[in-house]
């Protein structure tokens, strides 16, 4: 009887040990960056000697140029690869409507000035004369605004020295506000841009580190 009880206890102990072995947690591998030693579990292309990531080289300074108003293109004076200087005209728009607005403003100014001269000949009271002079000032402001609009919106100029990277407009086409028609780049200096550099890789980058 004692032998049977001993065997039963032994079997129970074995079963308990087996169950405990099956439920034991599995160790989770970790990546440790100590002294730059590479980890065997690092599958992102990052290692102690370098960082792998796709990238493009772009100018440090570039500009996507557009008009601020609707207009019809009369001439495109540059092509891809041309070297331009700051202030150089790149694209011209049809200025018929803008010039008409300037002429209208000029006519309104002339009429206001004529009204002042008439009131002075009539020796009108000071109140009416001041109102007429105020009208002259308003007409002059509208003329100045029309001229400024004509100068600003009739041509597209280069904001800095550079090279034409792309031209996306042709004569007789109509441009709309915000439509990029010229891309200008300063190719005297470049920078590298990437979108797939991992957070782990960022920690390994240093200023002046060579790139291949």
C-alpha angles and dihedrals in degrees: 000000000000090000091054092050091049092051091048091052091048092052091048091052091050092051092050092050091050092051092048090051093052093052097048111123118249115242113248114225115233135199115233122189102203116150091343096288110161118243120228089220095057106110098160096090093255119126141159095270099045151344124249119213137138115247145163129225113232135171115270089226121039136146136204103212125207141161123254095221142038115271147146117253115238098177142003108206101187139051135202111292096025117137112228137183130225111281095020115141113247105170133013127206131206104268099191095113094041092050090050090055090051091052090049091051091048091052092049090051092050091050092050092050091049089053091054092051091049093051091048091054089049089050090229122184121281095250094060091042092054090050090052092049090050088054089053090053091051092049090050091051091051090050092050090050092050091050092048091051091049092051095043100042103035096070139030113219135189112261092204142002111285150109127285107249099180140358116205102175138067136195116284092024120121121236126206128206113283095014107137107229101164131033113201124190134189102222095186091094135020141195134200120242124193135174102188103056108130123229088245090055093052090063090059097053121102134183109266094020109150120244127210 
